[in-house]
Coordinates of C-alpha atoms and ligand atoms in Angstrom, one line a residue:
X23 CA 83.3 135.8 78.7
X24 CA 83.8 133.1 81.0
X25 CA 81.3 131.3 82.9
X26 CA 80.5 132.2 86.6
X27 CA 78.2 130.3 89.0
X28 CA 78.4 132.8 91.6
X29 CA 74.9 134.8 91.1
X30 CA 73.5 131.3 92.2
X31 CA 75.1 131.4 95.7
X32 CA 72.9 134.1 97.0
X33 CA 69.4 132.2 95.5
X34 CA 71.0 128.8 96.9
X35 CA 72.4 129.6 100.1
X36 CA 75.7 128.0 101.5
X37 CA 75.7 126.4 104.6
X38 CA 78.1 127.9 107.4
X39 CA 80.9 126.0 107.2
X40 CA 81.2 124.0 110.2
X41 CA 81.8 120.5 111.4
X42 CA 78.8 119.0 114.1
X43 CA 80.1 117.7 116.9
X44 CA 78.2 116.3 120.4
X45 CA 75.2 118.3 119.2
X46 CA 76.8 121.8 118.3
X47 CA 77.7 123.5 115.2
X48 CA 81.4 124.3 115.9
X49 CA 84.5 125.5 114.0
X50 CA 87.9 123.5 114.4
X51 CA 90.0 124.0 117.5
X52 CA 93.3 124.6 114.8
X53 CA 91.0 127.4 113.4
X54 CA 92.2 126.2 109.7
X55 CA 90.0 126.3 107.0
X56 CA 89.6 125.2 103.1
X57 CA 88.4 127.2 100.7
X58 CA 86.4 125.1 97.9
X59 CA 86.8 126.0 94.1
X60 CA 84.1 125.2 91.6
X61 CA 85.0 123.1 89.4
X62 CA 83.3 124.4 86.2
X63 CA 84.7 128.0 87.1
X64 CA 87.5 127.9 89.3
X65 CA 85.7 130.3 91.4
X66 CA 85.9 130.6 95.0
X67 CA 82.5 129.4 96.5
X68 CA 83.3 129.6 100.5
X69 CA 85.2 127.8 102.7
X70 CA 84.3 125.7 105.8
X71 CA 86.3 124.8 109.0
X72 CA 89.2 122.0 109.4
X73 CA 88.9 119.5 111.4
X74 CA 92.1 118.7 113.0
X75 CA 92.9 115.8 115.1
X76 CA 91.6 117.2 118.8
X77 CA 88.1 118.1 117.0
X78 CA 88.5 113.9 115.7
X79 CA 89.0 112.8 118.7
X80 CA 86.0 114.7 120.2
X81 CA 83.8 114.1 117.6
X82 CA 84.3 110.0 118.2
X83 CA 84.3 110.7 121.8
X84 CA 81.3 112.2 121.8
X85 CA 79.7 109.4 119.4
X86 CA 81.6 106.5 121.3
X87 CA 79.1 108.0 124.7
X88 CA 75.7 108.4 122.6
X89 CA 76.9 104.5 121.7
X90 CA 77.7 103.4 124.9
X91 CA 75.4 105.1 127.1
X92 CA 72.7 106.6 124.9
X93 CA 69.3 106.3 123.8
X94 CA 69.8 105.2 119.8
X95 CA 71.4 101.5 120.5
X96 CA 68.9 100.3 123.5
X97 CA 65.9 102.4 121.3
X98 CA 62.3 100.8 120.7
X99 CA 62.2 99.5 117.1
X100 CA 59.1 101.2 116.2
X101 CA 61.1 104.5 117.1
X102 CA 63.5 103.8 115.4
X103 CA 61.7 102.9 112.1
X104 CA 59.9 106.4 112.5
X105 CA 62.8 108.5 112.7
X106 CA 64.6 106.9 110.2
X107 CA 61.1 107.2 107.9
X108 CA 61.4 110.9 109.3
X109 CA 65.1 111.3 107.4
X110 CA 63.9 110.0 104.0
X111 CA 60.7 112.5 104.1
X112 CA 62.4 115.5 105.0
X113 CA 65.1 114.3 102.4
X114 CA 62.5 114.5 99.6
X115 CA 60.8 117.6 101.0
X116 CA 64.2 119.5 100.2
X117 CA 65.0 117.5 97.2
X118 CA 64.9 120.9 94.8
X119 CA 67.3 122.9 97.8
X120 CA 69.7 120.1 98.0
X121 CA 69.8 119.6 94.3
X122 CA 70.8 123.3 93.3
X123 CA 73.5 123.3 96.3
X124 CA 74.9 120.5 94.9
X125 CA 75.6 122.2 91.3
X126 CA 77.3 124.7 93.6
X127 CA 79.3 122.3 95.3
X128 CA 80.5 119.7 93.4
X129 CA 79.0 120.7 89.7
X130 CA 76.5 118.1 89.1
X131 CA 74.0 119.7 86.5
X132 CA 70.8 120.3 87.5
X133 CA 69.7 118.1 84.4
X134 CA 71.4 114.9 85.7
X135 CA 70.2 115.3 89.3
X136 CA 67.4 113.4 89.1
X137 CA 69.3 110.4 87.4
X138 CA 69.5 107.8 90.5
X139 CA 72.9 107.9 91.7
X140 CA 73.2 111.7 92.1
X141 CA 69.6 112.4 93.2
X142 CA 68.1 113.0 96.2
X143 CA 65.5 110.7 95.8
X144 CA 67.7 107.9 95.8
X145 CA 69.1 108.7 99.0
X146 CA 65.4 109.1 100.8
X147 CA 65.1 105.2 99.2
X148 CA 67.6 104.1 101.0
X149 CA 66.7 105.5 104.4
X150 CA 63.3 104.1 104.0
X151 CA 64.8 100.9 102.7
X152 CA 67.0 100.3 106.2
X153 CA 64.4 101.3 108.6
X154 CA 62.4 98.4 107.0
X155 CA 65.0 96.1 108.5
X156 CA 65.4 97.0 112.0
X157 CA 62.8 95.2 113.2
X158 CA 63.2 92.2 110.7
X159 CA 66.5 91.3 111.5
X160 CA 67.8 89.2 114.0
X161 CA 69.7 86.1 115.1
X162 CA 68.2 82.3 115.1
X163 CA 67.4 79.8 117.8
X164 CA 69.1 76.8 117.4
X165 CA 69.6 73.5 118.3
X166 CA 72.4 73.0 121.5
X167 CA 75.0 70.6 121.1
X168 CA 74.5 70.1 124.4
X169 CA 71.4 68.6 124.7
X170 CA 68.0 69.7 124.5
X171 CA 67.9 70.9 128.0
X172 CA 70.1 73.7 125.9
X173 CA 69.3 76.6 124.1
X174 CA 71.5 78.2 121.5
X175 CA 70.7 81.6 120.2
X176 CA 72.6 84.3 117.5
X177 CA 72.1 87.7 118.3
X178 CA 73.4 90.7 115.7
X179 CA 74.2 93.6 117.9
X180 CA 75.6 96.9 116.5
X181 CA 79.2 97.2 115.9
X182 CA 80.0 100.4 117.3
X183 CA 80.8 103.7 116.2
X184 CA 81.6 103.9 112.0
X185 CA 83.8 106.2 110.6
X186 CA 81.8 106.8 107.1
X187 CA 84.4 108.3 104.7
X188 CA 83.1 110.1 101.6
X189 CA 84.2 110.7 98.1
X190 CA 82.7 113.7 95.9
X191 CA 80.8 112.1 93.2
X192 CA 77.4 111.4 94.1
X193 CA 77.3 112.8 97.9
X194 CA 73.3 111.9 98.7
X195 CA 73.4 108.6 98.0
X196 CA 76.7 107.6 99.3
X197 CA 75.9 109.4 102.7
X198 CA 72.4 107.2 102.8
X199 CA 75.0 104.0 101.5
X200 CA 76.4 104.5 104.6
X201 CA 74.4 106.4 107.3
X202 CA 71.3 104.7 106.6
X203 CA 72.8 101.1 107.8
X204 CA 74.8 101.9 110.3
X205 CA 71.8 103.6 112.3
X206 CA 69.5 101.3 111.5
X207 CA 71.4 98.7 112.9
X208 CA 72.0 100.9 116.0
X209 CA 75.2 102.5 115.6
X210 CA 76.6 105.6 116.0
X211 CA 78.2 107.2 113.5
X212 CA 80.7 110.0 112.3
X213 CA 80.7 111.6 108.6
X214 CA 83.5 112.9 106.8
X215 CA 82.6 114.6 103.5
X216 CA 84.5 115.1 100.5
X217 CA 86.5 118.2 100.8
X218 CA 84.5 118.8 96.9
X219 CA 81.1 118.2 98.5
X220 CA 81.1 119.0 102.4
X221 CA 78.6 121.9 102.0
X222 CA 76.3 119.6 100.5
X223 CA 77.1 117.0 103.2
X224 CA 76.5 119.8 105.9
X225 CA 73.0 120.6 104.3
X226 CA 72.1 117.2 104.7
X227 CA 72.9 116.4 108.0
X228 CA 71.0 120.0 109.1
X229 CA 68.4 118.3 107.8
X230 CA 68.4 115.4 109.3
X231 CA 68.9 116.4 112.5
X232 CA 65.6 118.7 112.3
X233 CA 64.1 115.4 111.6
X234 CA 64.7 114.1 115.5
X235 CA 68.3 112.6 115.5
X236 CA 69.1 112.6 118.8
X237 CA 72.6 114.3 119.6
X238 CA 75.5 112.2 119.7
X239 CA 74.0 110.0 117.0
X240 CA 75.6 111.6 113.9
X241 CA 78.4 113.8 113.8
X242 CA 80.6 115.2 110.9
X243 CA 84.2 115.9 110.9
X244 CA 84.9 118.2 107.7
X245 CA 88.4 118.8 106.0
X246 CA 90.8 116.8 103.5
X247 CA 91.9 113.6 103.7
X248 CA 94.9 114.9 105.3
X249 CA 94.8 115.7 108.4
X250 CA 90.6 114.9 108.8
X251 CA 90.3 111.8 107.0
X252 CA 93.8 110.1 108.3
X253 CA 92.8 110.7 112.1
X254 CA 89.5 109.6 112.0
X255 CA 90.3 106.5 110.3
X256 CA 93.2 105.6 112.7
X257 CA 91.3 106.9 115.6
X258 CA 91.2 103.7 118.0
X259 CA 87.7 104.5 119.4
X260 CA 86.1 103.9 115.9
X261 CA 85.0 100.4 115.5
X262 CA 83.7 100.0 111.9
X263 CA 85.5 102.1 108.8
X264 CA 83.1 102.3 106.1
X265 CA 85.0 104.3 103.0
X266 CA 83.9 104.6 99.8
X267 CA 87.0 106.4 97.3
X268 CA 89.9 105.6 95.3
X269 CA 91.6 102.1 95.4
X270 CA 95.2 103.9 96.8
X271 CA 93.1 105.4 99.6
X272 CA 91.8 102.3 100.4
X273 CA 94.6 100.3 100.6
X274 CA 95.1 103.1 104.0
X275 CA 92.3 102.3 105.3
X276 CA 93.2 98.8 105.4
X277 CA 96.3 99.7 107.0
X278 CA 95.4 102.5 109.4
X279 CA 92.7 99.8 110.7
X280 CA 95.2 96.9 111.4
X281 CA 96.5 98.2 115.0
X282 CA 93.0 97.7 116.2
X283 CA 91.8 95.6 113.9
X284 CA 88.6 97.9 113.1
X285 CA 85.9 96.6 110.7
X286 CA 86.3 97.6 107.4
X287 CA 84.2 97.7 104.0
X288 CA 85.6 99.5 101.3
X289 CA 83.8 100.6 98.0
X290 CA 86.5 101.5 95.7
X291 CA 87.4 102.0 91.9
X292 CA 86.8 100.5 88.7
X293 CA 87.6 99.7 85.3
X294 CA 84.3 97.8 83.7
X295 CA 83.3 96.6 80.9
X296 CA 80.4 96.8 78.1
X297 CA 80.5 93.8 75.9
X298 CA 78.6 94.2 72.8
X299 CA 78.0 90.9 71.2
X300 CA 77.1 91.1 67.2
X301 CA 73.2 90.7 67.8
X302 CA 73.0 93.5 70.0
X303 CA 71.2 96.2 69.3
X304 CA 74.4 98.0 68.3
X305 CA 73.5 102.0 68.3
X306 CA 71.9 101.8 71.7
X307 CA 74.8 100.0 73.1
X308 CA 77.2 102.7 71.5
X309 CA 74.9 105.7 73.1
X310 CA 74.3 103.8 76.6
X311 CA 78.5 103.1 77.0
X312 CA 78.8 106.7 76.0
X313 CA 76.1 108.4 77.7
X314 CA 77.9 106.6 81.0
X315 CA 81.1 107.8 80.3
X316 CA 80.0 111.3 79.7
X317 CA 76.8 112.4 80.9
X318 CA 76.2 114.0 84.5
X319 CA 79.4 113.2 86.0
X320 CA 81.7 113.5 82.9
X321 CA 83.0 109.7 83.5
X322 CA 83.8 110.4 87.1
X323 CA 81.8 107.6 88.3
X324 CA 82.7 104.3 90.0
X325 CA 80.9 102.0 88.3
X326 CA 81.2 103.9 84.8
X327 CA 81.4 100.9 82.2
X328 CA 84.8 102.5 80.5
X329 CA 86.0 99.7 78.4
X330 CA 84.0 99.1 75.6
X331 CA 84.7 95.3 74.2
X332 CA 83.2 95.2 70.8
X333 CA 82.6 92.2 68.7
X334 CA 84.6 92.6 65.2
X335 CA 81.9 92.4 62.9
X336 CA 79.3 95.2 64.5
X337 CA 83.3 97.7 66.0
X338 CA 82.7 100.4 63.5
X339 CA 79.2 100.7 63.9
X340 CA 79.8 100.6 67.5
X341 CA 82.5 103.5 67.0
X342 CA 80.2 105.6 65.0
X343 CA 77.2 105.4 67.7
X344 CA 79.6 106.4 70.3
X345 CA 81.2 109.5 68.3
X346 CA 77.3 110.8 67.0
X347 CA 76.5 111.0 71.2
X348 CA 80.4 112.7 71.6
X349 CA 78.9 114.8 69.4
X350 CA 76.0 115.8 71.3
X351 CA 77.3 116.2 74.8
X352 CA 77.0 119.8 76.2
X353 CA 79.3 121.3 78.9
X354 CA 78.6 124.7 81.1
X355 CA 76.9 126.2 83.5
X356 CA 75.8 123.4 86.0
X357 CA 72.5 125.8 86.9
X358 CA 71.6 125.5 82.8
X359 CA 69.1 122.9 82.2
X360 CA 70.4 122.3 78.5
X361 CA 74.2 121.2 80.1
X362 CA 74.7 117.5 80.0
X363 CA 77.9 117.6 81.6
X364 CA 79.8 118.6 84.3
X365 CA 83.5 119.6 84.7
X366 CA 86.3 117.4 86.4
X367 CA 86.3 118.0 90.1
X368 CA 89.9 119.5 90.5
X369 CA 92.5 120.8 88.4
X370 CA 94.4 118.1 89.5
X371 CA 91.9 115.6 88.3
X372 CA 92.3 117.5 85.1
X373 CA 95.7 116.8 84.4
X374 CA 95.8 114.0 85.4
X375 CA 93.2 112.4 82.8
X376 CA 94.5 114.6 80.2
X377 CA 97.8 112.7 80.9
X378 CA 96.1 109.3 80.4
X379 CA 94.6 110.6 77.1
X380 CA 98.6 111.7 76.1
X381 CA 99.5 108.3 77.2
X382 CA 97.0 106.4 75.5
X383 CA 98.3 108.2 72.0
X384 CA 101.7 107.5 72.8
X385 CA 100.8 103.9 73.5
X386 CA 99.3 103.7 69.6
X387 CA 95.5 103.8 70.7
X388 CA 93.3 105.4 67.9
X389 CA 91.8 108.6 69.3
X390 CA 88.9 108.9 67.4
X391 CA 87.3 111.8 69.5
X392 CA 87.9 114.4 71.8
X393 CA 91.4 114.4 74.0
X394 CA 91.2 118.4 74.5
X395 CA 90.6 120.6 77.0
X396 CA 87.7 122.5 77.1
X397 CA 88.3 126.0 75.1
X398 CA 86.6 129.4 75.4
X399 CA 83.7 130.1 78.3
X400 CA 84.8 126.4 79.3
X401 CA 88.4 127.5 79.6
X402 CA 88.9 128.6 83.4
X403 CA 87.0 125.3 84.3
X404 CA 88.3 121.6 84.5
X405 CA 86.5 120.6 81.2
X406 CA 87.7 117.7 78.8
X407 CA 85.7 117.2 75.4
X408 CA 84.3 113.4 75.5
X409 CA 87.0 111.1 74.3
X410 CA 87.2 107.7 72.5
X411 CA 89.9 105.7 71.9
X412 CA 90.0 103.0 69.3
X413 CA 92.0 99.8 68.7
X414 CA 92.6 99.5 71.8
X415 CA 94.5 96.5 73.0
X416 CA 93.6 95.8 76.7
X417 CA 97.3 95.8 78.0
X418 CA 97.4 99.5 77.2
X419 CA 97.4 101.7 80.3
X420 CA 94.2 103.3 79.6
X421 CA 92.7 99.5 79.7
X422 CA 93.7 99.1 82.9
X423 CA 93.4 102.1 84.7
X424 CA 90.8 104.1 85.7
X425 CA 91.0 107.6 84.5
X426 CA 88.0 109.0 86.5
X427 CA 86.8 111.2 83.4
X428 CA 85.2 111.5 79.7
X429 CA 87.4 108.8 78.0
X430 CA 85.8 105.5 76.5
X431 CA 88.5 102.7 75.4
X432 CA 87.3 100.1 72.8
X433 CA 88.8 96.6 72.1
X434 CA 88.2 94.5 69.6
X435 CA 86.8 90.5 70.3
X436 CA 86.4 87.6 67.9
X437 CA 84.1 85.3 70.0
X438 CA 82.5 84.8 73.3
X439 CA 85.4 83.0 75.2
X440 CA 88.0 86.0 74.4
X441 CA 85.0 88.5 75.0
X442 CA 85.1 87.1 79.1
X443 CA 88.8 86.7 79.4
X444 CA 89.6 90.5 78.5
X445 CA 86.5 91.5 80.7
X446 CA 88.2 89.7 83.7
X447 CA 91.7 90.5 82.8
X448 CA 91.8 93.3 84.9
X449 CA 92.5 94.3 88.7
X450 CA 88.9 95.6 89.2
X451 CA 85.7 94.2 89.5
X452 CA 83.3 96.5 90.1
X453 CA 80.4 96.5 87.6
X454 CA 79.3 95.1 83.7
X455 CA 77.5 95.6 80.9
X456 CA 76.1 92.8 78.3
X457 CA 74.2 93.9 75.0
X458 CA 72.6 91.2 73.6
X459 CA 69.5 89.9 72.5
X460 CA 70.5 86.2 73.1
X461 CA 69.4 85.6 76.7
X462 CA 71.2 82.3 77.2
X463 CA 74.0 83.8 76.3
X464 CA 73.6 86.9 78.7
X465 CA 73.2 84.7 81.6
X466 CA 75.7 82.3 80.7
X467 CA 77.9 84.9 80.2
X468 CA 77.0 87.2 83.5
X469 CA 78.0 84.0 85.5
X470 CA 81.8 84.2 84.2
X471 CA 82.6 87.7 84.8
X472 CA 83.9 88.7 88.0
X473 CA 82.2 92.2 89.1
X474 CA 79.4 92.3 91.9
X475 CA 76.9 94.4 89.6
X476 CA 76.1 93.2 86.2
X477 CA 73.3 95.3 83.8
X478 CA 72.0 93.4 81.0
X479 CA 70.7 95.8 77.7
X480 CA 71.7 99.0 80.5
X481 CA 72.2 99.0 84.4
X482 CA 70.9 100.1 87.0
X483 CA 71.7 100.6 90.6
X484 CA 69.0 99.4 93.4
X485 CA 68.8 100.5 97.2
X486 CA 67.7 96.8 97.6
X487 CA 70.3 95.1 95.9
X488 CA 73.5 94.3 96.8
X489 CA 76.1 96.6 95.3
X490 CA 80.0 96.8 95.4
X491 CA 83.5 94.9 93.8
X492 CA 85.1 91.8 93.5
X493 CA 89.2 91.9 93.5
X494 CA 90.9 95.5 93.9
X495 CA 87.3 97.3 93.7
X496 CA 86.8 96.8 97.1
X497 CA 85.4 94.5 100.3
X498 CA 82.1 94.0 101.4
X499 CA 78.6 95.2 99.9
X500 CA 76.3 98.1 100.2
X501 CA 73.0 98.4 99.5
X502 CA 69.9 95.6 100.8
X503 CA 70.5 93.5 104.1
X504 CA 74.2 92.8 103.3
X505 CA 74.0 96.4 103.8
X506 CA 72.3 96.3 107.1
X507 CA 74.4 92.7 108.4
X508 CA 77.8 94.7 107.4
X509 CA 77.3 97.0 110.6
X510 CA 76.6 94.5 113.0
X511 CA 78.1 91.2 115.0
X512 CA 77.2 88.4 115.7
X513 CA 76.5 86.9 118.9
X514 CA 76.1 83.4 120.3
X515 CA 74.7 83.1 123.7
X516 CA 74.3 79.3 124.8
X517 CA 71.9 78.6 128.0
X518 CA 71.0 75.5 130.4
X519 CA 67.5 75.2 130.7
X520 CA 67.3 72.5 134.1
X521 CA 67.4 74.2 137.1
X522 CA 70.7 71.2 137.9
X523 CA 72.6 72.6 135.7
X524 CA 72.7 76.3 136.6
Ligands
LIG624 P1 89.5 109.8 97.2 O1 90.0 108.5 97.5 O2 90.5 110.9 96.7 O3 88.8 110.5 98.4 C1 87.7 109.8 99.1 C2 87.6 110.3 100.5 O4 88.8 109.9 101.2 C3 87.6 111.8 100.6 O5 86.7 112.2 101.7 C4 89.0 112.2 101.0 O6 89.1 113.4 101.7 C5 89.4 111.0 101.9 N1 90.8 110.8 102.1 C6 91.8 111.2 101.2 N2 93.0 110.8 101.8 C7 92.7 110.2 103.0 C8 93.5 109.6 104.0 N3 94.8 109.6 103.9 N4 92.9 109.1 105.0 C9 91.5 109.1 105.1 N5 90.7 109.6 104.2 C10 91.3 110.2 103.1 O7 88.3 109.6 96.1 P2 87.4 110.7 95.4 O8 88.2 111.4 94.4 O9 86.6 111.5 96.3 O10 86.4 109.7 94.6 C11 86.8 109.0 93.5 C12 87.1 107.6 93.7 O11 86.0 107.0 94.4 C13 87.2 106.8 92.4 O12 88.2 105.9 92.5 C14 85.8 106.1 92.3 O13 85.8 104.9 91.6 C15 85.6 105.8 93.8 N6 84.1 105.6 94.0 C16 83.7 104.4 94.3 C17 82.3 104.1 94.5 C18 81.8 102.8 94.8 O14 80.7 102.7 95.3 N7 82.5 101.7 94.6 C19 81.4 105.2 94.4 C20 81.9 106.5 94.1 C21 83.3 106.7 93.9

């Protein structure tokens, strides 16, 4: 018997599938639509409307007028602040609804959903987090060049209309990443979901809107990247890209936002490190860099540390702390509160990490666990049994790339020196782990390595703190008040102060 998830849709409810536009719940004017698969079952769930490029266009159209001529730019502070306080409430008051949608969607287990980065709560954080800045923020006075019968001011004024482009993985939080900023600093924005998450996404917004948006405000395109994503983030009336997604996709962001030079940040990709140093406590390291690579999102997270690098003299017991928690991961029904696990999001993310695995055994890495697809009930889904690779020399391809899945790579080191240059010999820099117990050494080494987040003994993701990559992992920071400053611009104004000079 193989698994089905479909008995849940009628307890959980599916949003109708259609984008919001200029205050209405519309379908696309191509009338296409996509019909989403679950990824633990292959089943159909529903399908929701395409948005093609007239329903782009009038969906920044309509957020280009609420920016230049409505309310939400020129809005008191204080109402701003409420409203804003309104979406994190409301947020939390449906936390149990959005959760069980989201096992339906993108097949995050109910077990993992209150882990931070795929829970609602995390999400309501951050929306309380930026309304606490709108009325903190602003430019400086200064002295004028000119003289003191000058005055020099900054001013940080919304940049516009964002384009907030979505991947799957952890949909409530990377919405609020996004969304929460870029109206707290007065903008106007437009969503696209993941094509593997949009009824979540659609949820989400419903619910925010009931919580006083005004229209115009937020509107969400839905459909893949092709044709959806690609016209909205070429569309010349958008000011600000903000896309969070692989690093390929990326790299067309950059492009597509050259001919008008749009504002970009991008939070992409990874390939980071856990270094275990010898006085470590060794079996929590092992369970901690295998619990990330496995639990809740089956390794399909950004920031997942993937590359173990294990001091010689404490590898094997490393190896065997990492292939007892193999051993314990559970795969299934998303809905089941013993599942640890869920499945890859798309058959095509499927083959492509059981490629890497093939390529990593070709290459002469040790595969100590796992590398198989998942067999019986778990056979019509996208499941791969947590995977370890040994002896793994970090010129091998699955050292450098990021698979996006249940596969842990670990490389030997001798001392501290060779411990940071294979950390930073990559093209990523998005995130780090240390386990030590030496906490000169943690901080000496945390300096060295080139990623923007660094945990120390585990890791942990803050709505306060400023989160993203160095190199190919991406440009600019979410997350705290670079958060905030990355969706405005800065103004000088310079005035005479004698009525002579005026
Ligand atoms: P993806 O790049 O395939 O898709 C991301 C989004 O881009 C989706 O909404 C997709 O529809 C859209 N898209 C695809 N082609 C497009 C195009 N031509 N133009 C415009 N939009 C397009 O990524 P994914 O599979 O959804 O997510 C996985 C990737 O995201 C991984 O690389 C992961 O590391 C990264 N990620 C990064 C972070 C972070 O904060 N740094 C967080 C989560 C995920």
């Amino acid at each position: 018997m193989s698994l089905s998830v479909l008995a849940h849709r009628e307890a959980v409810g599916l949003p109708d599938g259609l984008m919001f536009i200029d205050g209405t719940w519309r379908s696309g004017q191509d009338d296409t639509s996509w019909t989403h698969k679950h990824p633990a079952t292959g089943e159909e769930i529903g399908s929701f409307s395409v948005s093609g490029v007239a329903d782009v266009d009038a969906a920044v159209r309509a957020a280009r007028i609420a920016f230049d001529e409505g309310p939400w730019p020129r809005m008191r502070a204080g109402e701003r602040i409420r409203l804003l306080h309104g979406c994190a409430a409301t947020l939390r008051d449906h936390a149990d609804e959005l959760r069980s949608l989201q096992a339906l969607d993108n097949g995050v287990p109910l077990s993992f959903a209150s882990v931070y980065a795929t829970s609602v709560g995390a999400a309501a954080d951050v929306f309380d987090h930026h309304a606490g800045w709108v009325d903190k923020v602003g430019g400086q006075t200064l002295p004028a060049y000119q003289g003191g019968d000058h005055l020099a001011m900054t001013f940080r004024e919304p940049v516009g209309v964002v384009a907030a482009v979505l991947p799957w993985n952890a949909p409530f939080l990377l919405f609020a990443q996004k969304v929460a900023p870029a109206l707290a600093a007065g903008c106007t924005v437009v969503v696209k979901p993941s094509e593997h998450a949009t009824f979540t996404v659609l949820r989400m917004v419903a619910l925010l809107l009931d919580a006083g948006l005004p229209a115009g405000v937020l509107q969400v395109v839905t459909g893949p990247g092709e044709p959806t994503g690609q016209a909205l983030i070429s569309h010349p009336g958008v000011d600000k890209v903000s896309f969070t997604g692989s690093r390929g996709i990326g790299r067309k962001v950059i492009e597509a936002s050259a001919s008008t030079m749009k504002r970009v940040s991008l939070e992409l990709g990874g390939k980071s490190p856990a270094i275990v140093f010898p006085d470590a406590n060794v079996d929590l390291a092992g369970m901690t860099a295998m619990g990330m690579v496995t639990m809740g999102l089956s390794g399909q997270a950004c920031v997942a540390h993937t590359r173990a690098l294990v001091h010689r003299d404490v590898y094997d017991q490393f190896v065997a702390a990492t292939q007892l928690l193999a051993g314990m991961i559970t795969y299934g029904d998303p809905f089941d509160p013993s599942v640890l696990a869920s499945a890859l999001i798309s058959e095509r993310q499927l083959d492509r990490v059981l490629g890497y695995i093939e390529t990593g055994v070709k290459e002469g890495a040790r595969l100590v666990a796992g590398g198989t697809r998942g067999e019986g009930d778990l056979a019509a889904g996208n499941f791969v049994t947590p995977t370890i690779f040994a002896d793994v020399d970090n010129s091998m391809t699955v050292a450098r790339e990021e698979i996006f899945g249940p596969v842990l790579v670990v490389v030997p080191f001798d001392d501290e020196d060779e411990a940071v240059r294979i950390a930073n010999d990559t093209e990523y820099g998005l995130g780090a782990g240390l386990y030590t117990t030496d906490a000169a050494r943690a901080f000496r080494v945390a300096r060295k390595l080139r990623a923007g987040t660094i945990g120390i003994n585990g890791f942990q993701v803050e709505p306060h703190l400023p989160f993203g990559g160095f190199q190919q992992s991406g440009l600019g920071r979410e997350g705290g008040l670079a958060a905030f400053e990355a969706y405005t611009e800065l103004k000088s104004v310079v005035m005479p102060l004698t009525e002579e000079l005026m």
